[in-house]
Coordinates of C-alpha atoms (C1' of nucleotides) in Angstrom, one line a residue:
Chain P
X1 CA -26.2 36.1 49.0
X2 CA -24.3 36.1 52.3
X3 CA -26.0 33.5 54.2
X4 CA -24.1 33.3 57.4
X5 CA -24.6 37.5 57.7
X6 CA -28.3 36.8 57.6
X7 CA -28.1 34.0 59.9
X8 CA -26.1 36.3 62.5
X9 CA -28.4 39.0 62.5
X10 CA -31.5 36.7 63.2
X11 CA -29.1 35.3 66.1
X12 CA -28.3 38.7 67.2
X13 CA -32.3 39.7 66.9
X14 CA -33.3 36.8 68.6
X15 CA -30.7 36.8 72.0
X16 CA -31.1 40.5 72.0
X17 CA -35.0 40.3 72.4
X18 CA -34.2 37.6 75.0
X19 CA -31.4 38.8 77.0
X20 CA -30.9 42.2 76.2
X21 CA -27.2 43.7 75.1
X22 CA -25.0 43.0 78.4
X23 CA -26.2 39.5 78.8
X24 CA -25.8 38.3 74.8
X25 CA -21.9 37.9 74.2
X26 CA -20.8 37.0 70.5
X27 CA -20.0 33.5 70.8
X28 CA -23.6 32.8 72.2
X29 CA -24.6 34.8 68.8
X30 CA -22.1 32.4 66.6
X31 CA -23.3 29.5 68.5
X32 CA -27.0 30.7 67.8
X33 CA -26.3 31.4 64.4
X34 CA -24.2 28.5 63.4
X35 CA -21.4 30.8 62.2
X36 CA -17.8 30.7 63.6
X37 CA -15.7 33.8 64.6
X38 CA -14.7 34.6 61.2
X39 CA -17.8 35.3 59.7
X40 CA -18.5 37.1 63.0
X41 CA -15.9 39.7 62.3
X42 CA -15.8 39.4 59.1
X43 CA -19.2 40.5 58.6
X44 CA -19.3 43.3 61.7
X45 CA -16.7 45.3 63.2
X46 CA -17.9 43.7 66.0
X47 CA -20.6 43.3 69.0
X48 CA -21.4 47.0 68.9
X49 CA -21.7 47.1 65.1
X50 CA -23.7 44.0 64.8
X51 CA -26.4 45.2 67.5
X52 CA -27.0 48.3 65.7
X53 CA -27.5 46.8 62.3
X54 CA -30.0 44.4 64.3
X55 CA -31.5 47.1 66.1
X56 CA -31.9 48.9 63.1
X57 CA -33.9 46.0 61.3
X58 CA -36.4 45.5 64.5
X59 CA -36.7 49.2 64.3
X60 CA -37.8 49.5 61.0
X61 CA -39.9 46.4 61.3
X62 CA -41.7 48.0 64.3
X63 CA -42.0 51.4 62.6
X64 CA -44.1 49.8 59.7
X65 CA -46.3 47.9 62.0
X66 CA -46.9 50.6 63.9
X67 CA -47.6 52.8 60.8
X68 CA -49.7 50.2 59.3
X69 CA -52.2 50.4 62.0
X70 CA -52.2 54.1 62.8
X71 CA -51.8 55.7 59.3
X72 CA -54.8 53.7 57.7
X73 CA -58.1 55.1 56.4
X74 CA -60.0 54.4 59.7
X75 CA -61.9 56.7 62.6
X76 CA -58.8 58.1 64.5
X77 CA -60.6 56.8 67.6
X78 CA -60.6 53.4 65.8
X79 CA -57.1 53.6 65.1
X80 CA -55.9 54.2 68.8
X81 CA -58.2 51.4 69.7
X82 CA -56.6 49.2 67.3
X83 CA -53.3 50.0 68.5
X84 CA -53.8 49.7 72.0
X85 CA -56.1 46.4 71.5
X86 CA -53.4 44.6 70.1
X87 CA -52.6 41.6 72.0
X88 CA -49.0 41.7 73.3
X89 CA -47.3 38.4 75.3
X90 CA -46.4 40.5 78.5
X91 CA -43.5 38.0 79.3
X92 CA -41.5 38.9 76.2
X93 CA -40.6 42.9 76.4
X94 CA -40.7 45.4 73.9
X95 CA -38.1 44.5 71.4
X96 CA -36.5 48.1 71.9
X97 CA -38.0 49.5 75.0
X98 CA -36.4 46.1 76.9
X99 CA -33.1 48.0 76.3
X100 CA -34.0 51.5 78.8
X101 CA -32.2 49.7 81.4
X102 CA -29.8 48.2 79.3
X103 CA -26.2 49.8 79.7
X104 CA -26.0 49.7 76.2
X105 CA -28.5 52.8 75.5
X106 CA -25.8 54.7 76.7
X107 CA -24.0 54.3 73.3
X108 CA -25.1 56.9 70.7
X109 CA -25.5 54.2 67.6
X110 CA -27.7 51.8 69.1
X111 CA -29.9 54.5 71.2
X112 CA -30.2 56.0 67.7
X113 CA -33.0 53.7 66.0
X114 CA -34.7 52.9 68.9
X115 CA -35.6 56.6 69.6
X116 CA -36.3 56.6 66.2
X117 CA -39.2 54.0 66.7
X118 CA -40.5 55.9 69.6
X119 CA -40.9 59.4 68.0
X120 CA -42.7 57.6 64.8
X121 CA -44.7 55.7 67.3
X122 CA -45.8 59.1 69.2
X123 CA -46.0 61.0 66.1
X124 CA -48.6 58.9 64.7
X125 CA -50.8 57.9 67.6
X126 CA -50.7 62.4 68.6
X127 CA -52.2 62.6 65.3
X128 CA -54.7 59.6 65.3
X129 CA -55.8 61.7 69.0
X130 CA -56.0 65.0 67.3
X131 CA -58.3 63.4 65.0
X132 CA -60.2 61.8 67.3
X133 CA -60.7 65.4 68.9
X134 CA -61.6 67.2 66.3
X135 CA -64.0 64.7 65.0
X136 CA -65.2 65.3 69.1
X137 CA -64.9 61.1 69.1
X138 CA -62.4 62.7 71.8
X139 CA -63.5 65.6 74.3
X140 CA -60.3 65.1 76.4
X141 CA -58.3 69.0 76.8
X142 CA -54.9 67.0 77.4
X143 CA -52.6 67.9 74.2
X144 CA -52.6 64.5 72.0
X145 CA -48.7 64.9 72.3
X146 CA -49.3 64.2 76.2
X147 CA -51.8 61.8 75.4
X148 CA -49.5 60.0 73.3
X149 CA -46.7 59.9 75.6
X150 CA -49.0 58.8 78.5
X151 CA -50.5 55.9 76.0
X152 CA -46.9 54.5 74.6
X153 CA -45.9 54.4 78.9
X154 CA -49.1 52.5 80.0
X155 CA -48.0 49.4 77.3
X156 CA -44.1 50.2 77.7
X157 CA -44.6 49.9 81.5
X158 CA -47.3 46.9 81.1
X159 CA -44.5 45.2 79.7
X160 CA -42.7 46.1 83.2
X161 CA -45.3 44.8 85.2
X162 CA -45.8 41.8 82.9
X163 CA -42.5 40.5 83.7
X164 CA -41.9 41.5 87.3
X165 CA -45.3 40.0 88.2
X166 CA -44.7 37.0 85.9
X167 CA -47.9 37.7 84.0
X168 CA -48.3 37.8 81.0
X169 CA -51.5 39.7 80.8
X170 CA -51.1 42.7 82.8
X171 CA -50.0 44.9 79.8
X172 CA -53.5 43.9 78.3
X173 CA -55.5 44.6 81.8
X174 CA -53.2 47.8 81.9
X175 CA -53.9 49.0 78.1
X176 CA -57.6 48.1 78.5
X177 CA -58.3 50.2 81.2
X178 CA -56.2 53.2 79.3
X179 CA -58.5 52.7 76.5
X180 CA -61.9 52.6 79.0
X181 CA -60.9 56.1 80.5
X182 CA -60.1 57.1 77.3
X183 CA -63.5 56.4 76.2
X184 CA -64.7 58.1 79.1
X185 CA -63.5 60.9 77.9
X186 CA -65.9 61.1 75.1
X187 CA -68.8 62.8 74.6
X188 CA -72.0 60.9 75.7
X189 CA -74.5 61.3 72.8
Chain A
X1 CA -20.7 48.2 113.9
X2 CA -19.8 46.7 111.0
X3 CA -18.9 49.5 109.4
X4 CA -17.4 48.0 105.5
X5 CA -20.9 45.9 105.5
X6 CA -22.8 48.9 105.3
X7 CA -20.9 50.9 103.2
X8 CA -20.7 47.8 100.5
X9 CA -24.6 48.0 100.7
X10 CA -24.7 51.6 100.3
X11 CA -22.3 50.8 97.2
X12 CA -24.4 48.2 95.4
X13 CA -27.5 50.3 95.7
X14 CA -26.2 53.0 94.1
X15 CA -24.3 51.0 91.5
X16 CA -27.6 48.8 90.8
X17 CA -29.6 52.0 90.5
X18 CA -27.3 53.1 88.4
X19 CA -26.0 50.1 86.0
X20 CA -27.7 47.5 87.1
X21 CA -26.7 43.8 88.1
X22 CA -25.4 42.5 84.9
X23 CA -23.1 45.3 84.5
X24 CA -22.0 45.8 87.8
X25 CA -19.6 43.9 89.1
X26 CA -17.8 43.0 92.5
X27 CA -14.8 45.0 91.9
X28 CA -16.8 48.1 90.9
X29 CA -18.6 47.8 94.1
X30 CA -15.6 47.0 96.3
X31 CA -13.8 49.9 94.6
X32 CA -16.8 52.4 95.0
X33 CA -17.5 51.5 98.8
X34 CA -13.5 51.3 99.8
X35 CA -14.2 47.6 100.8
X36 CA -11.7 44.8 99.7
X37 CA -12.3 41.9 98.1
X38 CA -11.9 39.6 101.6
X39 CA -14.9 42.0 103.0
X40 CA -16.9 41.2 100.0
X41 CA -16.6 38.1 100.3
X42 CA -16.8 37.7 104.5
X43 CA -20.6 39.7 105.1
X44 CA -21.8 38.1 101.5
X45 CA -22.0 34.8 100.1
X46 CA -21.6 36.8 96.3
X47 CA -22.9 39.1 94.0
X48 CA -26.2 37.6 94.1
X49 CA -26.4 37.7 98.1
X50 CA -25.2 40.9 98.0
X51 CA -27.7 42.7 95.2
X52 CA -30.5 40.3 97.4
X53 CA -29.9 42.3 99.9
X54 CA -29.4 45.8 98.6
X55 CA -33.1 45.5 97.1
X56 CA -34.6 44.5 99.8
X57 CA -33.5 47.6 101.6
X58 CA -34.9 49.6 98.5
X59 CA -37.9 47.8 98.4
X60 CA -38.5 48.3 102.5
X61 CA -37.6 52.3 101.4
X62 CA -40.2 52.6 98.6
X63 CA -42.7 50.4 100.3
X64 CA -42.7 53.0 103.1
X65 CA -42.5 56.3 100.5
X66 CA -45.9 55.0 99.0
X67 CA -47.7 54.2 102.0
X68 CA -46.7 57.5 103.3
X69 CA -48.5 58.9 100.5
X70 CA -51.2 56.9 100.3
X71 CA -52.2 55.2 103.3
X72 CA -52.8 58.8 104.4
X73 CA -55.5 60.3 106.0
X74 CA -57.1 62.3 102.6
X75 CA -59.6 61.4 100.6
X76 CA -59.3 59.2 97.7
X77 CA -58.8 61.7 94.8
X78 CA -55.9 63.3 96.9
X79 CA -54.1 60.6 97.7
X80 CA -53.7 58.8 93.9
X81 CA -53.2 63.3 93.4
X82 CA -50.1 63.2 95.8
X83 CA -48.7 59.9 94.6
X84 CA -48.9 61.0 90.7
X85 CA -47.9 64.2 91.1
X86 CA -44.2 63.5 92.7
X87 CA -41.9 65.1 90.6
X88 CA -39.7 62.0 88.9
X89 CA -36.3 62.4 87.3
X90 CA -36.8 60.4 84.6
X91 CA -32.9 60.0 83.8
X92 CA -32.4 58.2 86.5
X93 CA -35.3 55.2 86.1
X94 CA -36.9 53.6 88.8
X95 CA -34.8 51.8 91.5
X96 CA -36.8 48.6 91.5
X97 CA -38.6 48.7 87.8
X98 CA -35.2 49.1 86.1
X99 CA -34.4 45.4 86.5
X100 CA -37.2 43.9 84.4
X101 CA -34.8 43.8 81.3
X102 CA -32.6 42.8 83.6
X103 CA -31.1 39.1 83.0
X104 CA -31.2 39.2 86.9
X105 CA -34.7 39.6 87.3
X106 CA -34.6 35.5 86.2
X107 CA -33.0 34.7 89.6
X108 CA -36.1 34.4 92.3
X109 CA -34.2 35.5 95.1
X110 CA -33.5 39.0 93.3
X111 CA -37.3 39.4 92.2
X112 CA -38.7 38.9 95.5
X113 CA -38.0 42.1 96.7
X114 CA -39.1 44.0 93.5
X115 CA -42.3 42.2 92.9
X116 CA -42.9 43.2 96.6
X117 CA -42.9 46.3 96.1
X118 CA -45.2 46.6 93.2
X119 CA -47.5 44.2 94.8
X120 CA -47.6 47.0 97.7
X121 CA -47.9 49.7 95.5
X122 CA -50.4 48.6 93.6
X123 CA -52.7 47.6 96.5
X124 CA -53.0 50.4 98.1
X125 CA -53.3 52.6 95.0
X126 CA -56.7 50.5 93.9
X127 CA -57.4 51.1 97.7
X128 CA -57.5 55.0 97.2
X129 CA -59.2 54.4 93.8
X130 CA -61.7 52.5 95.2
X131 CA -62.4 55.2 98.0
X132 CA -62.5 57.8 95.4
X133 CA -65.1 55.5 93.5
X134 CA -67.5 55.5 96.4
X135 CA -67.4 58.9 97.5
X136 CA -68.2 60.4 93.9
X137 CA -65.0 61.8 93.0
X138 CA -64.1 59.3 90.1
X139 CA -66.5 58.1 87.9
X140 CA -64.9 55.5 85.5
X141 CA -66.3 52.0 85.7
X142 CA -63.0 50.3 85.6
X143 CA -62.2 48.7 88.2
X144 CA -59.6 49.6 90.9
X145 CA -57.3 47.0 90.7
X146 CA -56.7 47.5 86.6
X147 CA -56.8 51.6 87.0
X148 CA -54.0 51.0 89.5
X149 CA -52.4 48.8 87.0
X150 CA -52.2 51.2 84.7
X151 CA -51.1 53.6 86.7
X152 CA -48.1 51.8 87.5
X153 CA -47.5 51.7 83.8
X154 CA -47.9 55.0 83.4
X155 CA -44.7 55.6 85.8
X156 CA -42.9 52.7 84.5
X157 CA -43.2 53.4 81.3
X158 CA -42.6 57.2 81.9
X159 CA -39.4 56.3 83.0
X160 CA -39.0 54.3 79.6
X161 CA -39.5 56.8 77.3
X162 CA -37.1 59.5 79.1
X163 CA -34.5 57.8 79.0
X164 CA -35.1 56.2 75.4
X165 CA -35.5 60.2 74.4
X166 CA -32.8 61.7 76.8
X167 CA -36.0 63.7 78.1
X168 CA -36.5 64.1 82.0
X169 CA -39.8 65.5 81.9
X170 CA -41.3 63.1 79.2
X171 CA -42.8 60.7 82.2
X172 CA -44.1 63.5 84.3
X173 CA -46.2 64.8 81.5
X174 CA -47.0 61.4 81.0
X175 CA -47.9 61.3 84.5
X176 CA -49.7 64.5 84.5
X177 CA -52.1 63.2 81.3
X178 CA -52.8 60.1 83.2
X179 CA -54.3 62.1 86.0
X180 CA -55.6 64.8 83.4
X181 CA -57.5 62.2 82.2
X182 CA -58.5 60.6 85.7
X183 CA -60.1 64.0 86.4
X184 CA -62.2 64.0 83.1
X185 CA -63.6 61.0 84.4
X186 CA -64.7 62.6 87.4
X187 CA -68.4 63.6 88.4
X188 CA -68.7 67.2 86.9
X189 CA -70.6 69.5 89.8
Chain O
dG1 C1' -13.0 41.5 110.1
dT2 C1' -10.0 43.0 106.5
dC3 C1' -6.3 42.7 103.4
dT4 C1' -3.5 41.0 99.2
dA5 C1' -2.5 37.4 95.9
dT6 C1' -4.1 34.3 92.9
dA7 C1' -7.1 31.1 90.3
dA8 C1' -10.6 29.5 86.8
dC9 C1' -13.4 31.0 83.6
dG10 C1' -15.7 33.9 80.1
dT11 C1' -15.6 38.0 77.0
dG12 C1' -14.5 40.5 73.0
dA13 C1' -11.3 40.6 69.5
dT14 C1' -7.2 39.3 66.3
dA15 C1' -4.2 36.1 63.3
dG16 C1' -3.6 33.5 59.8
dA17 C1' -4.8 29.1 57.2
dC18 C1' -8.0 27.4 53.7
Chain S
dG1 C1' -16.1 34.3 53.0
dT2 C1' -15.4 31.0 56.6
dC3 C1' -12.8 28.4 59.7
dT4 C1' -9.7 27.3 64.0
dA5 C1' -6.3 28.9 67.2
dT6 C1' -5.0 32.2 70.2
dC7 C1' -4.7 36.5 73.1
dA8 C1' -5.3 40.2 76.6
dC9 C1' -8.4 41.4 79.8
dG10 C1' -12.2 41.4 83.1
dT11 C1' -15.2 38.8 86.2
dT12 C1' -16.4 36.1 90.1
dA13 C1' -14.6 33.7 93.6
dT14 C1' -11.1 31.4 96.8
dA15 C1' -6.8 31.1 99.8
dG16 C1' -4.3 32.4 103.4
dA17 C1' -1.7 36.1 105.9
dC18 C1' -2.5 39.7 109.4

DNA sequence: GTCTATAACGTGATAGAC
DNA sequence: GTCTATCACGTTATAGAC
């Protein structure tokens, strides 16, 4: 149906991976998008409105990627590795954890699905860890809630040092070596 | 001396820390040091001059908070201890880190400073790791420079995740599990 | 060295034709 | 549903008096 709505959300997605909220205004969306200022407002009460609803989408896009590879039939040691394993482009940012810094968090609507993300994202790898303790893959004593945290902050801040470094692959150095100690806290057989 | 110079300096680094350099502007930090626009403009080319020079103070500041801690005199263990155990509000986000979603951080000038400080940071952190290696009290296999690395994330990241989840505390246990889990990959006696 | 006045431009939104 | 024209406001910077 409504092509140019679909066409301004992709814009919105796109600039607000790149530039964050502050930095994107709506005509560089429109121009993006190929969509004038009617559709614009026609479509969305306006910048706010039209972040969430882009926001939303990359949320629930991140949730089921994040689900699919924690939630499957594996090893919960194997799923934590294949979470933190996954090869991220440093450079980029985190699609919702760019916007911690982002004035924009302050607003209640478009904090709202990117916390959403985050708890999923915790949730799942706490229980993948519990697993992996009880299955002793695991001998850590840290509470797989604290372990989860401290695992979502070493790629959340790769992504930090990624970009302030301009390189691209300290997340992975930084994800690997969280994964190494991780394994060294694991029963020698 | 120059007494509206410094308190424009004081200004922007509180704004910055704050909001950041894409939303804060000139008037906000005229209006919040006292200054006037013709004093802005007098001790500072612009903006950009101006938020150059208020992270470069920071970064001098932070430089000298972690060689304090860790240049010290302790062993090893104790000084990556000390350094991970500062108590963090996580609310507030770190005064340097902040500005990698930052459309700023683009500008090579502004980086400077920040990646300066990481670079310190993370040099003398694989320094105390590596002393900790050789004298028995850490155990991993990973090496110095990527423990450090992670590290780093772990703070960065901490600061992430509390303010995504409104949570002050989430990045010092966060913190806490990273060394939790140092510690388990220590020599057991 | 500091002030006030003003300018040029961009932002976020509205109006109304088609 | 989409377009173009326009608006009020804020931002970053300059001009010139004191």
């Amino acid at each position: 149906m409504s092509s140019k709505r679909d066409d301004l959300l992709r814009a919105a997605k796109k600039l607000l991976w790149e530039r964050g909220y502050e930095a994107t205004s709506p005509r560089d969306i429109q121009e993006a998008s190929g969509a004038g200022q009617g559709s614009f407002y026609h479509h969305f009460e306006g910048k706010l409105a039209l972040a969430v609803a882009a926001l939303e989408e990359v949320s629930a896009e991140m949730c089921a990627s994040a689900t699919g590879l924690l939630d499957a039939d594996a090893s919960g040691r194997d799923r934590v590795t294949r979470y933190l394993l996954q090869t991220r482009d440093g450079l980029k940012g985190c699609r919702l954890g760019r916007f911690a810094g982002d004035a924009a968090i302050n607003e209640p609507e478009l904090r709202a699905p990117i916390e959403r993300y985050f708890s999923v994202l915790e949730r799942y790898l706490a229980k993948a860890l519990s697993d992996a303790q009880r299955a002793g893959e695991l001998t850590s004593k840290c509470k797989p809630k604290d372990l989860a945290t401290m695992l979502v902050a070493i790629v959340q801040g790769g992504f930090v040092l990624s970009r302030i470094h301009r390189d691209k692959d300290a997340i992975n150095r930084a994800t690997a070596a969280g994964l190494a100690l991780l394994s060294e806290a694991t029963k020698r057989t």
